Coordinates of C-alpha atoms in Angstrom, one line a residue:
Chain A
M798 CA 170.7 15.0 161.2
T799 CA 170.3 13.0 157.9
H800 CA 167.0 11.9 156.7
A801 CA 167.9 8.3 155.5
G802 CA 165.7 6.2 153.7
T803 CA 162.8 8.9 153.4
G804 CA 163.4 8.9 149.8
S805 CA 161.7 5.4 149.5
E806 CA 159.4 5.9 151.6
P807 CA 156.1 6.9 148.6
E808 CA 156.5 3.4 147.4
T809 CA 155.9 2.6 150.6
R810 CA 152.7 4.8 151.2
E811 CA 150.6 5.7 148.0
A812 CA 147.7 8.4 148.6
P813 CA 145.6 7.1 146.8
G814 CA 145.5 9.9 143.5
A815 CA 147.9 11.1 144.0
G816 CA 151.2 11.3 141.5
K817 CA 149.6 9.5 139.2
R818 CA 151.3 12.0 136.5
E819 CA 154.4 10.7 137.5
R820 CA 155.1 6.8 137.9
R821 CA 159.0 7.2 137.9
P822 CA 159.7 5.5 141.4
L823 CA 162.4 8.9 142.3
S824 CA 160.2 12.2 140.9
W825 CA 162.8 14.6 142.2
G826 CA 159.6 16.7 143.1
R827 CA 158.6 13.5 146.0
V828 CA 161.9 12.7 146.9
L829 CA 162.3 16.7 147.6
A830 CA 158.3 16.5 149.6
W831 CA 159.3 13.8 151.1
A832 CA 162.3 14.9 152.6
A833 CA 160.2 18.5 153.6
M834 CA 158.2 16.0 155.8
A835 CA 161.1 14.4 157.2
V836 CA 162.8 17.8 158.6
I837 CA 159.3 19.0 159.7
T838 CA 158.8 15.3 161.6
L839 CA 162.5 16.3 163.0
I840 CA 161.8 19.9 164.0
T841 CA 158.5 18.2 165.3
L842 CA 159.4 15.8 167.5
F843 CA 162.7 16.5 168.2
P844 CA 161.6 18.6 172.0
F845 CA 159.9 15.9 173.5
Y846 CA 163.0 13.3 172.8
W847 CA 165.4 15.8 173.9
M848 CA 162.9 16.5 177.3
L849 CA 163.5 12.8 177.8
R850 CA 167.4 13.1 177.2
T851 CA 167.9 16.0 179.3
A852 CA 165.8 14.9 182.3
L853 CA 167.7 11.7 182.3
S854 CA 171.1 13.2 183.2
T855 CA 172.7 14.3 185.7
N856 CA 172.4 18.2 185.9
T857 CA 176.1 18.9 186.4
A858 CA 177.3 16.4 183.5
L859 CA 175.2 18.3 181.5
A860 CA 177.4 21.4 181.0
Q861 CA 180.5 18.7 179.2
A862 CA 177.9 17.7 176.4
P863 CA 175.6 19.3 176.4
A864 CA 174.7 18.2 172.1
S865 CA 175.5 14.5 172.9
A866 CA 172.2 12.4 172.0
L867 CA 172.3 10.5 174.2
P868 CA 171.3 11.2 178.3
V869 CA 175.0 12.8 179.9
D870 CA 175.4 10.2 183.2
F871 CA 172.8 8.2 183.1
S872 CA 170.2 9.1 186.6
F873 CA 167.2 8.9 188.0
G874 CA 168.1 12.3 189.6
G875 CA 165.8 14.9 188.0
F876 CA 162.4 12.7 187.9
L877 CA 162.8 11.7 192.1
R878 CA 163.1 15.5 193.1
V879 CA 160.9 16.8 190.5
F880 CA 158.7 14.0 192.5
G881 CA 160.4 15.0 196.0
L882 CA 162.0 11.7 196.3
Q883 CA 165.6 13.2 196.2
S884 CA 166.8 15.0 199.4
T885 CA 168.0 18.4 199.5
K886 CA 171.8 17.5 199.8
E887 CA 170.9 14.4 197.0
A888 CA 169.6 17.7 194.9
L889 CA 172.0 20.1 196.0
A890 CA 174.9 17.4 195.4
E891 CA 173.1 16.3 191.7
G892 CA 173.2 20.6 191.5
G893 CA 169.3 20.3 192.0
S894 CA 167.9 23.9 193.7
G895 CA 166.4 22.5 196.2
G896 CA 163.5 23.8 194.8
S897 CA 161.0 20.9 194.8
L898 CA 157.3 20.4 193.1
E899 CA 153.9 19.0 195.3
F900 CA 153.9 16.5 191.9
W901 CA 150.6 14.5 193.1
R902 CA 149.2 17.6 195.2
Y903 CA 149.3 19.1 192.4
L904 CA 148.6 16.4 188.9
A905 CA 145.4 15.8 190.8
N906 CA 144.7 19.8 191.3
S907 CA 145.1 19.8 187.1
V908 CA 142.9 16.6 186.4
L909 CA 140.3 17.5 188.9
V910 CA 140.0 21.0 187.0
A911 CA 139.9 19.7 183.7
T912 CA 137.1 16.8 184.2
I913 CA 134.6 19.1 185.4
V914 CA 135.3 21.7 183.5
T915 CA 134.6 19.8 180.8
F916 CA 131.5 17.6 182.5
C917 CA 129.9 20.6 183.0
Q918 CA 131.3 22.4 180.3
V919 CA 130.2 19.0 177.2
F920 CA 127.2 18.6 179.5
F921 CA 125.4 21.6 180.5
A922 CA 125.4 22.2 176.4
A923 CA 124.5 18.8 175.5
M924 CA 121.3 20.1 177.2
A925 CA 121.1 24.0 175.5
A926 CA 121.7 22.1 172.0
Y927 CA 119.4 19.4 171.9
A928 CA 116.6 22.1 173.2
F929 CA 117.9 24.6 170.6
A930 CA 118.0 22.2 167.8
R931 CA 115.2 20.1 169.3
L932 CA 112.4 22.2 171.4
R933 CA 110.0 24.2 169.8
W934 CA 109.6 27.5 171.6
R935 CA 109.0 31.7 171.5
G936 CA 112.2 33.7 171.1
R937 CA 114.0 30.2 170.1
D938 CA 116.4 31.6 168.0
A939 CA 117.1 34.4 169.5
V940 CA 118.0 33.6 172.1
F941 CA 120.3 31.2 169.9
G942 CA 122.3 34.1 168.3
F943 CA 122.4 35.8 171.8
V944 CA 124.2 33.3 173.0
L945 CA 126.3 32.4 169.1
G946 CA 127.4 36.9 169.8
G947 CA 129.6 34.7 173.0
L948 CA 131.8 33.8 169.8
M949 CA 133.0 37.2 168.8
I950 CA 134.7 37.7 173.0
P951 CA 138.3 37.5 172.8
A952 CA 138.6 35.6 176.3
V953 CA 141.2 37.4 177.2
F954 CA 138.7 40.0 177.3
T955 CA 137.0 38.2 180.3
L956 CA 139.5 37.0 182.6
L957 CA 140.0 40.3 184.6
P958 CA 136.6 41.5 185.6
N959 CA 135.8 37.4 186.0
F960 CA 138.9 37.6 188.2
V961 CA 137.0 40.6 190.3
L962 CA 134.0 38.7 190.6
I963 CA 135.0 35.3 191.7
K964 CA 137.4 38.0 194.3
E965 CA 133.6 38.8 195.6
A966 CA 132.1 35.6 195.9
G967 CA 135.2 34.5 198.3
L968 CA 136.5 31.3 196.0
V969 CA 139.9 32.9 195.0
D970 CA 142.2 30.6 195.6
S971 CA 140.6 26.8 195.7
L972 CA 139.6 25.2 192.3
F973 CA 136.6 25.5 191.7
G974 CA 136.8 29.3 191.5
I975 CA 139.7 28.2 189.4
A976 CA 137.0 26.0 187.6
T977 CA 133.6 27.5 187.0
P978 CA 134.3 30.0 184.9
M979 CA 136.3 27.7 182.7
V980 CA 132.7 25.3 181.8
F981 CA 131.5 29.0 180.4
M982 CA 134.3 30.9 178.9
T983 CA 133.7 28.5 175.2
M984 CA 130.1 27.1 176.0
P985 CA 128.9 29.1 173.3
F986 CA 131.1 27.2 171.0
A987 CA 130.2 23.5 172.4
V988 CA 126.7 24.5 172.6
F989 CA 126.5 25.6 168.6
F990 CA 129.0 22.6 168.1
L991 CA 126.6 20.1 169.7
R992 CA 123.6 21.8 167.9
Q993 CA 124.9 21.6 165.0
F994 CA 125.1 18.0 165.2
F995 CA 122.0 17.0 166.8
L996 CA 119.7 19.3 164.0
G997 CA 120.9 15.6 162.1
I998 CA 119.9 13.5 164.7
S999 CA 116.3 11.8 162.1
R1000 CA 113.2 13.0 164.1
E1001 CA 111.2 9.6 163.3
V1002 CA 113.2 8.1 166.0
E1003 CA 112.9 10.7 168.3
E1004 CA 108.8 11.3 168.0
A1005 CA 108.3 7.5 168.4
A1006 CA 109.4 8.0 171.8
L1007 CA 107.2 10.5 172.7
I1008 CA 104.5 9.2 171.2
D1009 CA 104.6 5.7 173.8
G1010 CA 105.1 8.6 176.4
A1011 CA 107.7 8.7 177.3
G1012 CA 109.1 12.7 178.8
R1013 CA 111.1 15.3 176.6
I1014 CA 114.1 14.7 179.3
R1015 CA 113.7 11.3 179.1
V1016 CA 114.3 11.6 175.4
F1017 CA 116.8 13.1 176.0
F1018 CA 119.2 10.7 178.4
R1019 CA 117.2 8.3 177.5
L1020 CA 118.0 8.5 172.7
I1021 CA 120.2 11.5 172.3
L1022 CA 123.0 11.9 174.8
P1023 CA 123.3 7.6 173.3
M1024 CA 123.3 8.9 170.1
S1025 CA 125.9 11.4 170.3
T1026 CA 128.3 10.2 172.2
A1027 CA 130.7 10.2 169.2
P1028 CA 130.8 14.3 169.1
I1029 CA 130.3 14.5 172.3
A1030 CA 133.5 12.2 172.8
T1031 CA 135.4 15.2 170.1
L1032 CA 134.2 17.9 171.9
S1033 CA 135.4 16.1 175.4
I1034 CA 138.6 15.4 174.8
L1035 CA 139.1 19.4 173.1
T1036 CA 137.4 20.7 175.7
Y1037 CA 140.0 18.3 178.0
I1038 CA 143.0 19.4 175.8
T1039 CA 142.1 22.7 176.2
A1040 CA 141.7 23.0 180.4
W1041 CA 144.4 21.0 181.2
N1042 CA 146.9 23.7 179.7
E1043 CA 145.5 26.2 180.4
Y1044 CA 147.7 29.0 182.5
F1045 CA 146.9 32.6 182.6
W1046 CA 143.7 32.2 184.4
P1047 CA 145.0 30.1 187.4
L1048 CA 147.7 31.9 187.1
M1049 CA 145.2 34.6 188.3
V1050 CA 143.1 33.2 190.9
S1051 CA 145.7 30.1 192.8
Y1052 CA 147.7 31.7 195.4
S1053 CA 148.7 28.8 198.0
G1054 CA 149.3 24.5 196.6
S1055 CA 145.8 24.1 197.7
S1056 CA 144.5 25.3 194.2
R1057 CA 148.0 25.1 192.3
V1058 CA 147.8 23.2 189.3
L1059 CA 150.2 21.7 187.2
T1060 CA 151.3 24.8 184.8
V1061 CA 151.6 26.9 187.4
A1062 CA 153.1 25.2 189.2
L1063 CA 155.7 24.6 186.4
S1064 CA 156.1 27.9 186.1
I1065 CA 156.6 28.6 189.2
F1066 CA 159.2 25.9 189.7
R1067 CA 161.5 27.7 186.8
A1068 CA 161.5 30.4 188.4
Q1069 CA 162.7 28.6 191.8
T1070 CA 166.0 27.3 189.4
P1071 CA 168.3 30.3 189.5
Q1072 CA 170.1 32.2 186.4
T1073 CA 173.2 31.2 186.8
G1074 CA 173.3 26.8 186.9
T1075 CA 169.7 26.4 185.8
D1076 CA 169.0 23.0 187.1
W1077 CA 168.0 21.4 183.1
A1078 CA 167.7 18.4 184.5
G1079 CA 165.0 18.8 186.9
L1080 CA 163.0 21.2 185.1
M1081 CA 163.0 18.8 181.7
A1082 CA 161.9 16.3 184.3
A1083 CA 159.0 18.7 185.1
T1084 CA 158.2 19.5 181.9
F1085 CA 158.2 15.7 180.7
V1086 CA 156.0 14.3 184.1
A1087 CA 153.7 17.2 183.4
A1088 CA 153.0 16.4 179.7
L1089 CA 153.0 13.0 179.8
P1090 CA 149.7 12.8 181.2
M1091 CA 148.2 14.5 177.3
V1092 CA 150.4 12.5 175.6
L1093 CA 149.4 9.1 176.6
L1094 CA 146.0 10.6 176.5
F1095 CA 146.6 11.3 173.0
A1096 CA 148.5 7.5 172.1
L1097 CA 144.7 6.2 173.4
L1098 CA 142.7 8.0 171.3
A1099 CA 144.9 9.7 168.4
K1100 CA 142.9 8.4 165.9
R1101 CA 139.8 10.3 166.6
I1102 CA 141.6 13.4 168.4
V1103 CA 143.5 13.7 164.7
N1104 CA 140.2 13.3 162.8
S1105 CA 137.9 16.0 165.0
I1106 CA 140.6 18.4 164.3
G1107 CA 138.7 19.2 160.8
F1108 CA 135.8 19.0 162.2
S1109 CA 135.8 21.3 164.6
G1110 CA 137.4 23.6 162.6
I1111 CA 134.3 23.6 160.0
K1112 CA 132.5 26.4 161.8
Chain B
M315 CA 131.6 33.7 160.6
I316 CA 128.8 30.9 161.2
K317 CA 126.4 30.1 160.1
P318 CA 123.6 28.8 161.6
T319 CA 121.8 25.6 160.2
T320 CA 117.8 26.4 160.0
A321 CA 116.0 24.6 162.5
S322 CA 112.7 22.4 162.4
P323 CA 109.9 24.9 161.6
A324 CA 107.6 27.6 163.2
P325 CA 108.2 27.5 167.1
G326 CA 105.9 29.1 169.7
R327 CA 103.1 27.1 168.2
A328 CA 103.3 23.7 171.6
P329 CA 103.9 26.0 175.2
G330 CA 104.2 23.1 176.3
E331 CA 107.7 22.4 175.5
A332 CA 109.0 26.3 176.5
R333 CA 109.3 24.3 180.5
T334 CA 111.7 22.0 179.2
A335 CA 113.5 24.2 177.5
L336 CA 114.1 26.3 179.9
L337 CA 115.5 24.3 182.1
F338 CA 117.5 22.5 179.1
I339 CA 119.2 26.3 178.3
A340 CA 119.1 26.9 182.4
P341 CA 122.5 25.9 183.5
A342 CA 123.8 27.1 180.1
M343 CA 122.7 29.8 179.9
I344 CA 122.7 30.9 183.5
G345 CA 126.9 30.2 183.5
Y346 CA 126.9 32.3 180.1
L347 CA 125.8 35.4 182.1
A348 CA 127.3 35.5 185.1
F349 CA 130.9 34.5 183.2
L350 CA 130.8 35.8 179.3
V351 CA 128.0 38.7 179.3
W352 CA 129.0 40.6 182.2
P353 CA 132.4 39.9 183.1
T354 CA 132.2 42.0 179.3
L355 CA 129.8 45.3 180.2
R356 CA 131.6 45.1 183.7
G357 CA 135.3 45.2 182.7
V358 CA 134.0 48.0 179.7
Y359 CA 132.4 49.6 182.8
L360 CA 136.0 49.0 184.9
S361 CA 137.6 51.5 182.3
F362 CA 136.1 54.4 183.4
T363 CA 136.6 53.7 186.9
S364 CA 139.7 53.8 189.2
F365 CA 139.1 50.0 190.3
D366 CA 142.3 49.4 192.5
L367 CA 140.4 45.5 193.7
L368 CA 140.8 47.3 197.9
S369 CA 138.3 50.2 197.8
A370 CA 135.3 50.4 196.0
E371 CA 135.9 51.4 192.0
K372 CA 135.3 55.5 191.6
W373 CA 134.4 56.6 188.1
V374 CA 137.0 59.0 186.5
G375 CA 135.6 59.6 182.7
L376 CA 137.9 59.3 179.8
D377 CA 141.1 59.9 182.3
N378 CA 142.0 56.5 181.7
Y379 CA 141.5 56.6 178.0
R380 CA 144.0 59.1 178.1
R381 CA 146.1 57.9 179.6
L382 CA 146.0 56.0 177.0
V383 CA 147.3 56.7 174.1
N384 CA 150.5 59.7 176.1
D385 CA 151.0 55.7 177.8
P386 CA 154.4 55.2 175.8
V387 CA 154.7 51.5 177.9
F388 CA 151.5 50.6 175.9
W389 CA 152.7 52.1 172.5
D390 CA 155.6 50.3 173.3
S391 CA 154.2 46.9 174.1
L392 CA 151.4 47.4 171.2
G393 CA 154.4 47.8 169.6
V394 CA 156.2 44.5 170.3
T395 CA 152.9 42.2 170.2
L396 CA 152.1 43.7 167.0
H397 CA 155.5 42.3 165.4
Y398 CA 154.7 39.5 167.1
V399 CA 151.8 38.9 165.5
V400 CA 153.0 39.5 162.5
V401 CA 156.5 36.5 163.0
N402 CA 154.0 34.3 164.5
I403 CA 152.0 34.9 162.0
G404 CA 153.8 34.3 158.3
V405 CA 155.3 31.6 159.2
Q406 CA 152.5 29.8 160.9
T407 CA 150.5 30.2 157.9
V408 CA 153.2 29.1 155.3
V409 CA 154.1 26.6 156.6
A410 CA 151.1 24.6 157.8
L411 CA 149.5 25.6 154.1
L412 CA 152.9 23.3 153.2
I413 CA 152.5 20.8 156.0
A414 CA 148.4 20.6 155.5
V415 CA 149.9 20.4 150.4
L416 CA 152.4 17.9 151.8
M417 CA 150.2 15.8 152.8
H418 CA 147.5 16.2 150.4
R419 CA 150.1 15.4 148.5
L420 CA 152.0 12.4 149.8
T421 CA 149.8 10.8 152.4
S422 CA 146.8 10.1 153.6
S423 CA 148.4 8.7 157.1
T424 CA 147.1 9.5 160.5
V425 CA 150.5 8.0 162.1
L426 CA 151.6 11.7 159.9
R427 CA 148.8 13.5 161.1
G428 CA 149.2 12.5 164.8
V429 CA 153.1 13.6 164.9
V430 CA 152.6 17.0 163.5
L431 CA 149.4 17.0 166.1
A432 CA 151.8 16.2 169.2
P433 CA 152.8 19.7 170.3
Y434 CA 149.5 21.0 170.7
L435 CA 149.0 18.4 173.2
V436 CA 151.7 20.3 175.6
S437 CA 151.1 23.6 177.4
N438 CA 152.1 26.5 176.6
V439 CA 154.7 26.7 179.1
V440 CA 155.8 23.6 178.7
A441 CA 156.5 24.6 175.0
G442 CA 158.2 27.4 176.4
I443 CA 160.3 25.7 178.7
V444 CA 161.8 23.2 177.0
W445 CA 162.7 26.1 173.6
L446 CA 163.9 27.9 176.1
W447 CA 166.8 25.3 177.3
I448 CA 167.1 23.8 173.7
L449 CA 168.3 27.7 172.6
D450 CA 170.2 28.1 176.1
T451 CA 172.6 30.6 174.5
Q452 CA 175.3 28.3 177.4
L453 CA 174.1 24.6 176.7
G454 CA 171.2 24.6 174.5
V455 CA 171.8 21.9 172.0
G456 CA 170.3 24.8 169.1
N457 CA 173.3 27.0 169.9
E458 CA 175.7 23.5 169.3
I459 CA 175.0 23.2 166.4
I460 CA 174.9 26.7 165.0
E461 CA 179.0 27.2 166.5
W462 CA 179.3 23.5 164.3
L463 CA 177.7 24.7 161.5
G464 CA 180.2 28.3 161.9
F465 CA 178.5 30.5 163.0
E466 CA 178.8 33.1 166.1
R467 CA 175.8 31.6 169.4
I468 CA 172.6 33.5 169.9
A469 CA 171.5 35.0 172.3
F470 CA 167.8 34.0 170.9
F471 CA 165.5 34.9 175.2
G472 CA 168.4 37.9 176.2
D473 CA 169.2 39.9 173.0
A474 CA 166.0 42.1 172.4
S475 CA 166.0 42.0 168.9
W476 CA 166.0 38.2 168.8
A477 CA 163.5 37.4 172.0
I478 CA 160.4 38.6 170.0
P479 CA 161.1 36.2 166.6
T480 CA 162.6 33.5 168.9
I481 CA 158.7 33.2 171.1
A482 CA 156.9 33.3 167.4
L483 CA 158.8 30.4 166.7
V484 CA 158.2 27.9 169.8
N485 CA 154.1 29.6 169.3
V486 CA 154.5 28.1 165.8
W487 CA 155.9 24.5 166.6
R488 CA 153.4 24.2 169.4
H489 CA 150.2 25.7 167.3
V490 CA 151.3 24.5 163.6
G491 CA 150.7 21.1 163.8
Y492 CA 147.0 22.4 165.1
T493 CA 146.2 24.1 162.4
A494 CA 147.8 22.5 159.0
L495 CA 145.3 20.2 160.0
L496 CA 142.2 22.6 159.5
I497 CA 143.5 23.8 156.4
F498 CA 144.1 19.8 155.5
A499 CA 140.2 19.4 155.7
G500 CA 139.7 21.8 154.3
L501 CA 141.3 20.3 151.0
Q502 CA 140.3 17.0 151.0
S503 CA 137.4 19.3 150.5
I504 CA 138.3 19.9 147.2
P505 CA 137.3 16.8 143.9
P506 CA 139.9 15.6 143.3
T507 CA 138.7 15.6 139.9
V508 CA 139.0 19.5 139.1
Y509 CA 143.5 18.2 140.1
E510 CA 142.5 15.5 137.2
A511 CA 141.8 17.8 135.1
G512 CA 144.5 20.2 135.3
R513 CA 146.6 16.5 134.6
V514 CA 144.9 15.8 131.8
D515 CA 145.5 19.7 131.0
G516 CA 149.6 19.2 131.9
A517 CA 149.9 21.3 134.9
S518 CA 152.8 20.8 136.5
E519 CA 152.1 21.2 140.5
W520 CA 152.8 24.6 141.6
R521 CA 150.6 26.0 138.4
M522 CA 147.7 23.3 140.2
F523 CA 148.8 24.5 143.7
R524 CA 148.8 28.3 142.2
S525 CA 145.1 28.5 139.9
I526 CA 143.8 25.2 141.3
T527 CA 144.3 25.1 145.7
I528 CA 144.5 28.6 146.3
P529 CA 141.5 29.6 145.2
L530 CA 139.3 27.3 146.4
L531 CA 141.2 27.3 149.8
R532 CA 140.5 31.0 150.4
P533 CA 137.9 30.3 152.6
I534 CA 138.7 28.3 155.5
L535 CA 142.1 30.1 154.5
S536 CA 140.8 33.5 155.9
L537 CA 138.4 31.6 158.5
V538 CA 142.3 29.8 160.1
L539 CA 143.6 33.8 159.1
I540 CA 140.5 34.7 161.8
I541 CA 140.4 32.4 164.8
T542 CA 145.0 32.2 164.8
I543 CA 145.5 36.3 164.6
I544 CA 142.7 36.2 167.5
G545 CA 145.1 33.9 169.5
S546 CA 148.5 35.5 168.9
F547 CA 147.5 39.3 170.5
Q548 CA 146.1 37.0 173.4
V549 CA 149.6 36.5 173.5
F550 CA 151.1 35.2 177.2
D551 CA 151.8 32.2 178.4
T552 CA 154.9 31.8 176.5
V553 CA 156.1 35.2 177.7
S554 CA 155.4 34.5 180.9
V555 CA 157.4 31.5 181.7
T556 CA 160.3 32.5 179.4
T557 CA 161.6 36.5 179.2
D558 CA 158.8 37.9 181.2
G559 CA 159.9 41.2 179.5
K560 CA 163.0 41.9 179.4
P561 CA 165.5 41.9 178.2
A562 CA 164.7 46.2 178.6
N563 CA 160.9 46.2 177.6
A564 CA 162.3 43.6 174.6
T565 CA 159.5 41.3 175.0
N566 CA 156.9 43.5 177.2
V567 CA 153.6 42.2 175.5
L568 CA 150.6 43.6 175.7
Q569 CA 148.5 40.6 178.1
L570 CA 151.8 41.1 180.1
Y571 CA 151.2 44.4 180.7
V572 CA 148.2 43.9 181.3
Y573 CA 148.8 42.1 183.9
D574 CA 152.0 43.5 185.4
L575 CA 149.0 46.7 185.7
A576 CA 146.6 44.9 187.1
F577 CA 148.3 42.1 189.5
D578 CA 151.7 44.1 190.5
R579 CA 150.8 47.3 191.4
L580 CA 146.7 46.8 191.4
Q581 CA 145.9 49.8 188.7
F582 CA 142.5 47.8 187.2
G583 CA 141.0 50.4 186.2
Y584 CA 143.4 51.2 183.4
A585 CA 144.2 47.0 182.9
S586 CA 141.0 47.3 182.0
A587 CA 140.9 50.3 178.9
I588 CA 143.5 47.7 177.8
S589 CA 142.1 45.1 177.3
V590 CA 138.8 47.3 175.3
A591 CA 140.8 48.6 173.1
L592 CA 143.1 45.4 172.6
M593 CA 139.0 44.0 172.1
L594 CA 138.5 46.5 169.9
V595 CA 141.7 46.4 168.0
L596 CA 139.9 42.0 168.0
T597 CA 136.8 43.0 167.0
A598 CA 138.1 45.4 164.0
I599 CA 139.9 43.2 162.4
T600 CA 137.5 40.6 162.5
V601 CA 134.9 42.7 160.7
F602 CA 137.6 43.0 158.7
Q603 CA 138.1 39.7 158.1
Y604 CA 134.6 39.0 157.5
R605 CA 134.4 40.7 154.7
L606 CA 137.3 40.5 152.9
M607 CA 135.9 36.0 153.3
R608 CA 133.0 37.2 151.5
A609 CA 134.8 39.0 149.4
G610 CA 136.2 35.8 148.9
R611 CA 133.1 33.4 148.3
S612 CA 131.3 35.8 145.1
D613 CA 134.5 35.3 143.6
L614 CA 134.7 31.6 142.8
G615 CA 130.4 31.5 142.3

């Protein structure tokens, strides 16, 4: 694998202020730095390409050219198996296991869980953050400190007791049972994150509205929320990605297809394929379609997501 | 870890707002109490019982903890987890720092930042399965390359000594971009004039990295370390879909053991005790790190 052309990149993309020390176009340090960056980029992106390359191969042909850069014996068979569009006979002929993935159902479950979790968490956190940032009431700072204490509880510690709770509530194996605790597991961070932003909103606008006779609730919905679309969008995206990728908790609660989300379905699909003669084409097609929604979301919102990471990290 | 900005002055004056405030915090608070505070207390309580999910719990005092101390599987899995954490954090911190510094000194391209973040978007499950395929002993392209380079094929997930480092590296692949961007954000807060001054003094890039970047980055580095260490102690997903504890318990991390105890053997009480032990370890690390971070801050003045 070569990284041709990396040395020429500094000329096209020069960060302001960087590289003032050496004006020579071919400084060895910079060439080396760009080469390192190229290697990192390659390792980062290679698995995505390999997923697609394998998914578009025929399973039985894969063994003959394991290192071929292009799909071997090009076929959509892997994807057809994932979507349940291939008969068991055809699947077995192409080296599939005959196991299937009710993809659309699990996709719908994942979308539903991630959407409920994101909407409720962000909305409830925004309400609480407003009360902590702008309303005056006795005990406010103490209660806020109590909520911040939640940041110290490792998520994984609450999983077992939460499972017991969900079981007692009769919500095991339901999407509601999966989603409800997830709304609150990272709530302290969400409240803290939004409160920081609300504190910075100008007081004058709010007070003007209050003098005009608007109530606090009206101010919150008509003024604060519309003024905070940027941090709310940021928090929503981060929450959505986290909820979408969650595996441990849904694995505990879900027993049947009715509440199975994509991450869990994928691991079951993987376990179904026999150790000898794994259906790699089908499995890679499945991982690819499972990863696709977040990759598409990312393609749409890349800039906002990338810029939000620094913002969310500086707590 | 958190420094709340001071809010509006003098709470408690306007009684009319207390009712509104209650209304606003109620949904978040009820959920917080029900799904975070109550489970925490209950988890501690269950660790003193012989709860099996099927019948009512029975108080057994310190039995679970006594068993824990004498349980070789627990100590093994603690060792495996520590091994994982050390490899994962070591590699991840160094690589993330490298990426962040490279980006900082070369380009502020959003595209490049987007590229390094891409693996963070896929789940651990997807990451685990893809690398399982790439590193497959027979057909994996990784092993093809290794053989082409003239080495022996490696059973990355099947060999007891390779499995944990391999899983650690898979998770580095997924998380390193996120960590790098956190550090990158910290780097951008360092005023460029410091570097210009360094350059005027004729300092080399390496010298500036050692004498400017690292010291000024120490607070954010400690913060990033706390977050990543706590996260990596809870490793489960990747192990579960790749090796599932095999070969011969070589990858039996704590969370896997807890899951096995609770859901395969229905020993919720004992599983809770191990969770409590893990929480104590994490709390100790946080407190220790927090101290270090403070020391780092006062250093800088």
